[in-house]
Short mmCIF file of C-alpha atoms and ligand atoms in Angstrom, two decimals:
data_model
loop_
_atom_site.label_atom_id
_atom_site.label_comp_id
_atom_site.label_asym_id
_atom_site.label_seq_id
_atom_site.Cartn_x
_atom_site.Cartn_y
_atom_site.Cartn_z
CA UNK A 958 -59.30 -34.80 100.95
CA UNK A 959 -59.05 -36.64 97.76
CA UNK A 960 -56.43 -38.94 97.09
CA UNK A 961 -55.10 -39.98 93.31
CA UNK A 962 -54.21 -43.61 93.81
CA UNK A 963 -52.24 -44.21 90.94
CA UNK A 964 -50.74 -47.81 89.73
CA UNK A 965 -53.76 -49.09 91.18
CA UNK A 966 -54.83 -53.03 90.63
CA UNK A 967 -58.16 -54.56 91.83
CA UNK A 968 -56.33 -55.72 94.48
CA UNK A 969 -55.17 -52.30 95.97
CA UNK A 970 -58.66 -51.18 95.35
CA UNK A 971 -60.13 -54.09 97.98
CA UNK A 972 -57.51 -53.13 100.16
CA UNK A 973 -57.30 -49.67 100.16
CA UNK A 974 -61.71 -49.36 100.62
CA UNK A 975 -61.46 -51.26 103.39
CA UNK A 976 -59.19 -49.47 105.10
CA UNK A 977 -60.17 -45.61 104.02
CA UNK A 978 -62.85 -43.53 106.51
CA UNK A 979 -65.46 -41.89 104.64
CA UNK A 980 -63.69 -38.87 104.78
CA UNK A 981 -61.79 -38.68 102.14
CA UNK A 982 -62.65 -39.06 97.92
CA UNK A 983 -60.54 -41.58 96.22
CA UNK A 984 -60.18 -41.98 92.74
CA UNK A 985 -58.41 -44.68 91.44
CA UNK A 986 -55.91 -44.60 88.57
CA UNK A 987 -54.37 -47.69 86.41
CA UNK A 988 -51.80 -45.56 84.54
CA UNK A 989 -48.24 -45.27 86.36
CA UNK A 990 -47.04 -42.11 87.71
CA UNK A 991 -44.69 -40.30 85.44
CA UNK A 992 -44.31 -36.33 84.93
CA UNK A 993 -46.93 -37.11 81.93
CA UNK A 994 -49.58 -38.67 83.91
CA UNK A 995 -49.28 -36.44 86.74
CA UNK A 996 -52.32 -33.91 85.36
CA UNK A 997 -54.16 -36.82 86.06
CA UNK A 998 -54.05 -35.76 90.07
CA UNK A 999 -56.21 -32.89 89.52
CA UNK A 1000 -58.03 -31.96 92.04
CA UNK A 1001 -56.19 -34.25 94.59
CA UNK A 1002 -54.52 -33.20 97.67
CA UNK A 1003 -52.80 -36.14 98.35
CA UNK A 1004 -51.15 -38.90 95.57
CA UNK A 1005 -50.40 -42.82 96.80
CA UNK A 1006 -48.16 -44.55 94.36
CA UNK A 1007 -46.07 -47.91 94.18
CA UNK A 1008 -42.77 -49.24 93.25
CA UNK A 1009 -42.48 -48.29 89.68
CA UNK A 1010 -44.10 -44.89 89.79
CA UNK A 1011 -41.81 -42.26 88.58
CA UNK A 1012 -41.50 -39.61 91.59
CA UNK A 1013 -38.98 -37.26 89.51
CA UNK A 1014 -38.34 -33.28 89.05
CA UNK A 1015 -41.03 -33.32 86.46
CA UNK A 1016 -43.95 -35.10 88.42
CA UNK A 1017 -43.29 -33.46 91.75
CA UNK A 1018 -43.10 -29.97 89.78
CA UNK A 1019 -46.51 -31.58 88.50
CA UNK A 1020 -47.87 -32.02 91.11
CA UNK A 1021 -46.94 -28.64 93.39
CA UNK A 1022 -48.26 -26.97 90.78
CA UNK A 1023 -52.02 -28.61 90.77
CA UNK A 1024 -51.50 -28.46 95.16
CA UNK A 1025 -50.77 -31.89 95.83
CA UNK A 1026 -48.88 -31.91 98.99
CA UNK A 1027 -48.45 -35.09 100.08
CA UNK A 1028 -46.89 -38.49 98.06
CA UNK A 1029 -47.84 -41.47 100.37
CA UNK A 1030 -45.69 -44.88 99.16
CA UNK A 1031 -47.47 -47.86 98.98
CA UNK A 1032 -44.41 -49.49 99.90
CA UNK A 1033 -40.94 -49.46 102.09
CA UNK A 1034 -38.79 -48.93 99.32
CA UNK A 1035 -38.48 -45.00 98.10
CA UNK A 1036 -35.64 -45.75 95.64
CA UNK A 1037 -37.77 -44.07 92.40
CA UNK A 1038 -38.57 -40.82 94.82
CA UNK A 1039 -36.29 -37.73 94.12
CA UNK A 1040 -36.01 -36.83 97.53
CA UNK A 1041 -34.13 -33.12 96.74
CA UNK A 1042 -36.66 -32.38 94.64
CA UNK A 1043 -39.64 -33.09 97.01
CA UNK A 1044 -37.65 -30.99 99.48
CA UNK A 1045 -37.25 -28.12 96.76
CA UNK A 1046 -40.87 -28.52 95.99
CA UNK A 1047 -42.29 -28.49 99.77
CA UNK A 1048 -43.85 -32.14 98.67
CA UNK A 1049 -44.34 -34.39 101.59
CA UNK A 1050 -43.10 -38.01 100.80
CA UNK A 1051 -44.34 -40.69 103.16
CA UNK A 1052 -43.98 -44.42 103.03
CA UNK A 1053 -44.62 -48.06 105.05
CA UNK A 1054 -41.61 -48.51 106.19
CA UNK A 1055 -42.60 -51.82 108.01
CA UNK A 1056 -45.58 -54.31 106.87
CA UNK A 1057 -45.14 -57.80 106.97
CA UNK A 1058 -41.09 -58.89 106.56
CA UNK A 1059 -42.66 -62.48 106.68
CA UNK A 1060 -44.30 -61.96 103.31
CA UNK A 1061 -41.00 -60.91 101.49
CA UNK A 1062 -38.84 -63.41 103.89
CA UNK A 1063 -40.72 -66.41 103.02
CA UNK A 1064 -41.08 -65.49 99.48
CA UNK A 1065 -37.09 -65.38 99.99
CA UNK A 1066 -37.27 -68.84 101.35
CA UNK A 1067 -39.63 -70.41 98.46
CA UNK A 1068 -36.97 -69.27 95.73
CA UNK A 1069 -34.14 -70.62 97.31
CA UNK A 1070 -36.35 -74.24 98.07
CA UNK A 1071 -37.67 -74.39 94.87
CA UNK A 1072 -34.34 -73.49 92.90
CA UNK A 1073 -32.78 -76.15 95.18
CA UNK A 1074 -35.25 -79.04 94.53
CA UNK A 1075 -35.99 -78.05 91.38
CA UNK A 1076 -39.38 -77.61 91.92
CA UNK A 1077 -40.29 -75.00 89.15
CA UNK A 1078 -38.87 -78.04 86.37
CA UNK A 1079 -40.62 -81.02 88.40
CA UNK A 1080 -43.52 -79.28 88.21
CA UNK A 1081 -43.29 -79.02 84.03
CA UNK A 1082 -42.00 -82.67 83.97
CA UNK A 1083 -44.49 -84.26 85.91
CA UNK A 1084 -47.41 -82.48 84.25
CA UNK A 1085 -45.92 -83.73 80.60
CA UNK A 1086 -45.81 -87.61 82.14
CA UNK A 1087 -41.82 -87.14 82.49
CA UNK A 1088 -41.30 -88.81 85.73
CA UNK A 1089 -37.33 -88.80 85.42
CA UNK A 1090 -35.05 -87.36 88.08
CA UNK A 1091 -32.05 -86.74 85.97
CA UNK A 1092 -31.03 -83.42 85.89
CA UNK A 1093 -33.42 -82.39 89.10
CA UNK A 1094 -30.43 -83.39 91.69
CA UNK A 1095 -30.90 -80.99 94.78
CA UNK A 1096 -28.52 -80.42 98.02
CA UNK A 1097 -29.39 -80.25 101.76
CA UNK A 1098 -29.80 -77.20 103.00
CA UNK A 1099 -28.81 -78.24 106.38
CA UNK A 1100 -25.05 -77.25 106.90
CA UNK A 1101 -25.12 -74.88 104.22
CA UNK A 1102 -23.87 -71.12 104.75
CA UNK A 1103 -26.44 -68.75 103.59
CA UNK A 1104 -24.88 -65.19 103.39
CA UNK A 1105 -27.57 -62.35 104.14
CA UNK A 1106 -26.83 -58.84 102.73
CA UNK A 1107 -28.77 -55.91 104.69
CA UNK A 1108 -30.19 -57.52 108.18
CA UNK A 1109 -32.65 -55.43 108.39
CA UNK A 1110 -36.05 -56.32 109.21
CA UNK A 1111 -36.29 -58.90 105.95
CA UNK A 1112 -32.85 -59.92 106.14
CA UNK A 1113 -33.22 -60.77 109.99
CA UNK A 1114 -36.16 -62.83 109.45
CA UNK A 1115 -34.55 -64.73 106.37
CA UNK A 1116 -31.96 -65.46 109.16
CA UNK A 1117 -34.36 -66.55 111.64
CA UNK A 1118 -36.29 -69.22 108.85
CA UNK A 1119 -32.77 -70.91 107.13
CA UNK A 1120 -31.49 -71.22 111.11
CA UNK A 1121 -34.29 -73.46 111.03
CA UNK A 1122 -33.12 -75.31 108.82
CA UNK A 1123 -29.69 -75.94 110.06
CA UNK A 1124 -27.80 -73.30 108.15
CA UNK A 1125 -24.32 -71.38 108.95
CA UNK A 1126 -25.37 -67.84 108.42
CA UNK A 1127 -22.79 -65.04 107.99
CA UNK A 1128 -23.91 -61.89 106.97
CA UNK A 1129 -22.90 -58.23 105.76
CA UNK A 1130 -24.30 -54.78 106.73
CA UNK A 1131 -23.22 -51.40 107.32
CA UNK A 1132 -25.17 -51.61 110.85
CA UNK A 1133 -25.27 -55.14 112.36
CA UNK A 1134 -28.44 -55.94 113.95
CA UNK A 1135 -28.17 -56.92 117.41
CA UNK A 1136 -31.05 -59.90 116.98
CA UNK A 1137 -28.92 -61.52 114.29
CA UNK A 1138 -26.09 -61.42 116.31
CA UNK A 1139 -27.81 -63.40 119.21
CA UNK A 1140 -29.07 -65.81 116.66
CA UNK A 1141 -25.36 -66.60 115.96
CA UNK A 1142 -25.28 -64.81 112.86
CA UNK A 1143 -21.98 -63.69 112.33
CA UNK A 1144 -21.27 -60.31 110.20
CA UNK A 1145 -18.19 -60.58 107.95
CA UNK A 1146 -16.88 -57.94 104.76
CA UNK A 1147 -18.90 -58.86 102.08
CA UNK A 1148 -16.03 -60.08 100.04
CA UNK A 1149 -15.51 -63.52 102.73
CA UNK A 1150 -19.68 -63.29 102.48
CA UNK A 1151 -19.46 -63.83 99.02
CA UNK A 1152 -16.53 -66.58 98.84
CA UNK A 1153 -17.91 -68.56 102.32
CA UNK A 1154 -21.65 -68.41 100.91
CA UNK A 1155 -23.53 -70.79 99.50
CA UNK A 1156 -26.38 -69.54 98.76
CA UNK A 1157 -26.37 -65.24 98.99
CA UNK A 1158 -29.50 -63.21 99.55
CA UNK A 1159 -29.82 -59.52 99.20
CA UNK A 1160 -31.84 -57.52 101.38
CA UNK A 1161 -30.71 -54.29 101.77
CA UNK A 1162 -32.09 -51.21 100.12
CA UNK A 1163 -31.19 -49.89 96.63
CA UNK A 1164 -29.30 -46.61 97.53
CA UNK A 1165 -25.57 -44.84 95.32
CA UNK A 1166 -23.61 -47.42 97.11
CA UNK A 1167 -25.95 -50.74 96.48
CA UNK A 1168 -26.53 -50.29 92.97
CA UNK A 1169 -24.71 -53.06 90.93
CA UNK A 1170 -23.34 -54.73 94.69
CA UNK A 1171 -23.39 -57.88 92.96
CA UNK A 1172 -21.58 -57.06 89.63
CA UNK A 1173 -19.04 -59.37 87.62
CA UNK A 1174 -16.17 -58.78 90.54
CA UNK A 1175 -18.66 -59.65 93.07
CA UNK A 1176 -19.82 -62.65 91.50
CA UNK A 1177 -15.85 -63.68 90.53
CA UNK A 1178 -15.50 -63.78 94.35
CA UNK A 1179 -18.66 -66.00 95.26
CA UNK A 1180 -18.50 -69.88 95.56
CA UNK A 1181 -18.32 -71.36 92.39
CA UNK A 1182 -21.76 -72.56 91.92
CA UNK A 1183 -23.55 -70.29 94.77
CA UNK A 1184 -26.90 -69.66 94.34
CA UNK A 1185 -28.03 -65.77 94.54
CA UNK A 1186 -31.30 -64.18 95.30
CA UNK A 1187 -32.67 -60.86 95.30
CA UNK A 1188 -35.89 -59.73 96.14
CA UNK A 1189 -34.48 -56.48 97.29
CA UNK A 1190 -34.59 -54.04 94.07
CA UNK A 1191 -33.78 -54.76 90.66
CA UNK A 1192 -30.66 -52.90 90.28
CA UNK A 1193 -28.67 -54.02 93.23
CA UNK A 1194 -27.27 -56.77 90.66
CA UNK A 1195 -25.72 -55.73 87.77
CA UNK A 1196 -27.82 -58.49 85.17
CA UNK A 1197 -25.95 -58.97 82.28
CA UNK A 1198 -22.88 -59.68 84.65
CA UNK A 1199 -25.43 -62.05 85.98
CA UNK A 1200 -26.35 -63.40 82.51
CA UNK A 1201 -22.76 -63.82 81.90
CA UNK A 1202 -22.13 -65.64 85.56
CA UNK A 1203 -24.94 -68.32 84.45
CA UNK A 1204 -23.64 -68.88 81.17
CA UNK A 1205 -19.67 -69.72 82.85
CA UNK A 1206 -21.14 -71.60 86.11
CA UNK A 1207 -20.08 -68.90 88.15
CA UNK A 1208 -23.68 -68.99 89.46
CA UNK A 1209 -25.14 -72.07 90.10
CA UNK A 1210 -28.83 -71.21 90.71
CA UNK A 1211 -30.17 -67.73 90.42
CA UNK A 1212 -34.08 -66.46 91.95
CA UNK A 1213 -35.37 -62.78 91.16
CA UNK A 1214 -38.51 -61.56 92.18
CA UNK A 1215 -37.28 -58.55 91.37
CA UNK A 1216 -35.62 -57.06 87.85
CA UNK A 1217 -33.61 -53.87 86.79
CA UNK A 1218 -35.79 -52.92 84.15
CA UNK A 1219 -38.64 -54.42 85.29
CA UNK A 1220 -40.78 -51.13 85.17
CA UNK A 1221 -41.21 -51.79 81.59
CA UNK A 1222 -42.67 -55.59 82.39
CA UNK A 1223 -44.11 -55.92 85.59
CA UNK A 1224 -47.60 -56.29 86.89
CA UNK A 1225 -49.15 -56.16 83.87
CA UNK A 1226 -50.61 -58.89 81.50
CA UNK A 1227 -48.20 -58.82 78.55
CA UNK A 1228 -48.62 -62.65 77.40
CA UNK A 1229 -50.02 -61.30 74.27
CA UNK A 1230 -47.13 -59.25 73.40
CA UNK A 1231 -43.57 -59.61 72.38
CA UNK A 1232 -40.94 -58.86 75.38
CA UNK A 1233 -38.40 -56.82 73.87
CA UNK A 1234 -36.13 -56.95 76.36
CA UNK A 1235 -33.35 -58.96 75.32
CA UNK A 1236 -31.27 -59.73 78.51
CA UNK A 1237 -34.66 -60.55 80.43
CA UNK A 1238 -35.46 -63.18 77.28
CA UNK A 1239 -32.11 -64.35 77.83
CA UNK A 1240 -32.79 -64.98 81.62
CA UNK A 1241 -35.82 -66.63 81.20
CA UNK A 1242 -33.87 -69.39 79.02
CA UNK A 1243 -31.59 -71.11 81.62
CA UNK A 1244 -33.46 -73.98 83.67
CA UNK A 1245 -31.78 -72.97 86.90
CA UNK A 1246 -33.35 -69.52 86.68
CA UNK A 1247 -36.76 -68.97 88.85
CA UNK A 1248 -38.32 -65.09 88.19
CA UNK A 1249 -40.98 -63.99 89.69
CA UNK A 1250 -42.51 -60.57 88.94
CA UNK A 1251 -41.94 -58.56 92.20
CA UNK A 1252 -44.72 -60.34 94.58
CA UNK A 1253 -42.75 -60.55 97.72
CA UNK A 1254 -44.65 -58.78 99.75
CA UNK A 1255 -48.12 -59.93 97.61
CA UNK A 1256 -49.67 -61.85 100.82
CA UNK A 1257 -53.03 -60.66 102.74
CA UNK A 1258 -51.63 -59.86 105.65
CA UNK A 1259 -48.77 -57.42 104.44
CA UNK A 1260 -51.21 -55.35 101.59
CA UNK A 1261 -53.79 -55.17 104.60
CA UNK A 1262 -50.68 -53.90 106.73
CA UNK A 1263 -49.84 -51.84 103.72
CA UNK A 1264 -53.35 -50.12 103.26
CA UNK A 1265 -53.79 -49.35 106.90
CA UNK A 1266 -50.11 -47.57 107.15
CA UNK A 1267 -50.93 -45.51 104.30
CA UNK A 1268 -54.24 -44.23 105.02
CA UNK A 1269 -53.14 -43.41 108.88
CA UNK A 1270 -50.03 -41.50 106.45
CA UNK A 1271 -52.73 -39.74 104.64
CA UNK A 1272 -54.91 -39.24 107.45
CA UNK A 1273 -52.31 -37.49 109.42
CA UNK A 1274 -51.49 -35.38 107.06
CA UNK A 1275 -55.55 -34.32 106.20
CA UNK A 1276 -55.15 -32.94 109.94
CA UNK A 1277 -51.56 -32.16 110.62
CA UNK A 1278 -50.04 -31.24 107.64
CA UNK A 1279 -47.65 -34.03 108.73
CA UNK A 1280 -47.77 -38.02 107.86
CA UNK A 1281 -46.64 -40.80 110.25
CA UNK A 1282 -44.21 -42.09 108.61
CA UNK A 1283 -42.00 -39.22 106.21
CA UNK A 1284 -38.53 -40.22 104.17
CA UNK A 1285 -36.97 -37.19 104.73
CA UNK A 1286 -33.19 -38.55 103.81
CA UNK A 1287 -31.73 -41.86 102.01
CA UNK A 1288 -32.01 -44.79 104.81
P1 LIG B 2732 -34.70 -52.32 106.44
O1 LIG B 2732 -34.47 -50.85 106.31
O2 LIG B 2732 -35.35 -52.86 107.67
O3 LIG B 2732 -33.29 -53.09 106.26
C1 LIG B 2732 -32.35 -52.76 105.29
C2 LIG B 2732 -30.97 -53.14 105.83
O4 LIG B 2732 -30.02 -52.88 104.81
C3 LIG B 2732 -30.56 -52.29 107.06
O5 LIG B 2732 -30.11 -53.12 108.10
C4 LIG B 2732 -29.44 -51.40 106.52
O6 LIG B 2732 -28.46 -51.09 107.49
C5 LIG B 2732 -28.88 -52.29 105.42
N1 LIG B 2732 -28.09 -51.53 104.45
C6 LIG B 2732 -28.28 -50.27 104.00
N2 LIG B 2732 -27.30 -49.92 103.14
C7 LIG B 2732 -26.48 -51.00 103.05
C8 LIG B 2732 -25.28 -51.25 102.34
N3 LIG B 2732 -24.71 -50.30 101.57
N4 LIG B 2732 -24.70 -52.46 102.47
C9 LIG B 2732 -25.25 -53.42 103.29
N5 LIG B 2732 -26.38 -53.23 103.99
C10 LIG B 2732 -26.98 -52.03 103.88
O7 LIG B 2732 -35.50 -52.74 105.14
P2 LIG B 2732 -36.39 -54.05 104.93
O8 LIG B 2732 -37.79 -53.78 105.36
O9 LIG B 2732 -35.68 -55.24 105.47
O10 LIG B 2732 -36.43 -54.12 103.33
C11 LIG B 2732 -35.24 -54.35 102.58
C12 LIG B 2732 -35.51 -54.09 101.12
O11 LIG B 2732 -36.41 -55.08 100.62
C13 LIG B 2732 -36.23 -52.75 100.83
O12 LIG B 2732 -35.32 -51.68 100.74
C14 LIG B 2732 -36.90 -53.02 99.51
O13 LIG B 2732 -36.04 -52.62 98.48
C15 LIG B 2732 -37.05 -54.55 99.48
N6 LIG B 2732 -38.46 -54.98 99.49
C16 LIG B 2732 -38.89 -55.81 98.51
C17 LIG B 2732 -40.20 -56.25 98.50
C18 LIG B 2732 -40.72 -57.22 97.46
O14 LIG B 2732 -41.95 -57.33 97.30
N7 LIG B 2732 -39.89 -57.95 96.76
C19 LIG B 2732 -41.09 -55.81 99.49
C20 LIG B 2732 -40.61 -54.96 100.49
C21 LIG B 2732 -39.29 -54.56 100.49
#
């Protein structure tokens, strides 16, 4: 069969040869996935896209129409898929619903140290000869309470790593996970979440009912001062109620690997360019901001995890008609 892989970066191409047969023709595509670029799939049976591909009405009508039949996800996360309209158009959506939670968990971890110690501004300082600690004054995280939002497989093993280090952990989801629980995690409403936390980490997926979780009531119930992260999806915070938490203390420390409207910034080289977008400038201005640009999961292990789950998607379906791993509904 042969297989559009759109989105695709010299990394995805190492990763994705390695783990294809010979059976199948891949031809590798730089440009997104919108309803525009979707003639692009010609000839393809199969599509594999990533994060900030646009699977809408228009693409999937797209791509019925030139007998693409299959959508395999490069990642867990399906939030830019129109499901109803894959149904309506008999287009098989597939994803990796599991690759390395380490990669994303860790990354989870090395926002929160680094905001903590200061880390990202010692690292300026020291370079420039400024050996002065004022203004890099960290806490312990030992004793803290972290609050964990969505204990899924990330959020569990976020729990696992700041138990480690000697933290309270509460935590909110809509289905407690029984190996948090026996970790001595203990799930409260996300408003006492919010006011017990010190530092608050989101983890659960971008659905209706997560987008803007963490909007200006949300944040006028967290510990003055708290630190938030999200390397969940972009939207579950509302950002310019963010912006505006920063700029009264509200927040104390924020880390984003992930960004709203980061479709329009990330993974491309745009140093030579002027960012437009205003509240992202205005983010990038505070010292106890950290952004990174969506690499959570960016380790070996999890995009040779990631590779392997979607060619045995893609595989399955070349014989079946089926893949391994289908979204059918919202998770
Ligand atoms: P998962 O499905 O294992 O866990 C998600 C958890 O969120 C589940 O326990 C679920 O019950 C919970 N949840 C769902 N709706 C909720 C709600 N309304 N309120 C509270 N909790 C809710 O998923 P996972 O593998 O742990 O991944 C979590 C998210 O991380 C993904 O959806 C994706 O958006 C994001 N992610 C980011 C990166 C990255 O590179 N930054 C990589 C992979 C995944």
């Amino acid at each position: 069969m042969e297989i559009a892989v759109f989105s695709t970066q010299s990394y995805d191409r190492q990763f994705i040869d390695a783990a294809a047969s010979n059976q199948h023709q891949i031809h590798y595509i730089e440009a997104k996935l919108t309803r525009d670029t979707a003639v692009l799939a010609q000839g393809a049976g199969a599509v594999c896209v990533f994060v900030n591909d646009q699977v809408d009405d228009g693409a999937l009508q797209v791509l019925k129409s030139l007998g693409v039949g299959l959508v395999a996800l490069r990642s867990a996360g399906f939030n830019n898929v129109d499901l109803a309209a894959a149904k309506r158009h008999g287009v098989v959506i597939a994803r990796v619903p599991a690759y390395s939670p380490e990669a994303v968990s860790e990354h989870a971890v090395a926002l929160i140290l680094s905001l903590d110690r200061n880390i990202h501004r010692a690292y300026a300082r020291v370079r420039d000869g400024n050996f002065a600690l004022e203004g890099l004054l960290g806490f312990n995280l030992h004793g803290r309470t972290v609050g964990v939002v969505g204990t899924g497989r990330i959020g569990a093993c976020v729990a696992r790593i700041m138990k480690g280090f000697g933290c309270k952990l509460v935590a909110y989801d809509i289905k407690p996970n029984t190996a948090c629980t026996e970790i001595g995690v203990m799930y409260v409403p996300l408003a006492k979440l919010l006011q017990e936390s010190d530092i608050v980490t989101l983890h659960c997926p971008l659905t209706p009912e997560t987008r803007h979780l963490i909007d200006a009531d949300a944040i006028s119930r967290m510990k003055r001062g708290a630190m938030l992260i999200n390397t969940s999806r972009g939207a579950i915070v509302d950002t310019q109620a963010v912006v505006d938490g920063i700029k009264s203390g509200a927040i104390g420390h924020l880390g984003l690997d992930v960004y709203e409207e980061e479709a329009a910034l990330f993974f491309d080289d745009k140093s030579d360019q002027i960012i437009r977008d205003d509240l992202f400038e205005r983010l990038l201005t505070f010292p106890n901001v950290l952004i990174t640009g969506h690499q959570g999961f960016f380790t070996e292990e999890a995009l040779k995890a990631i590779a392997d789950t979607t060619m045995a998607n893609i595989d399955a379906f070349a014989k079946t008609g089926k893949a391994v791993y289908e979204v059918t509904e919202a998770i």
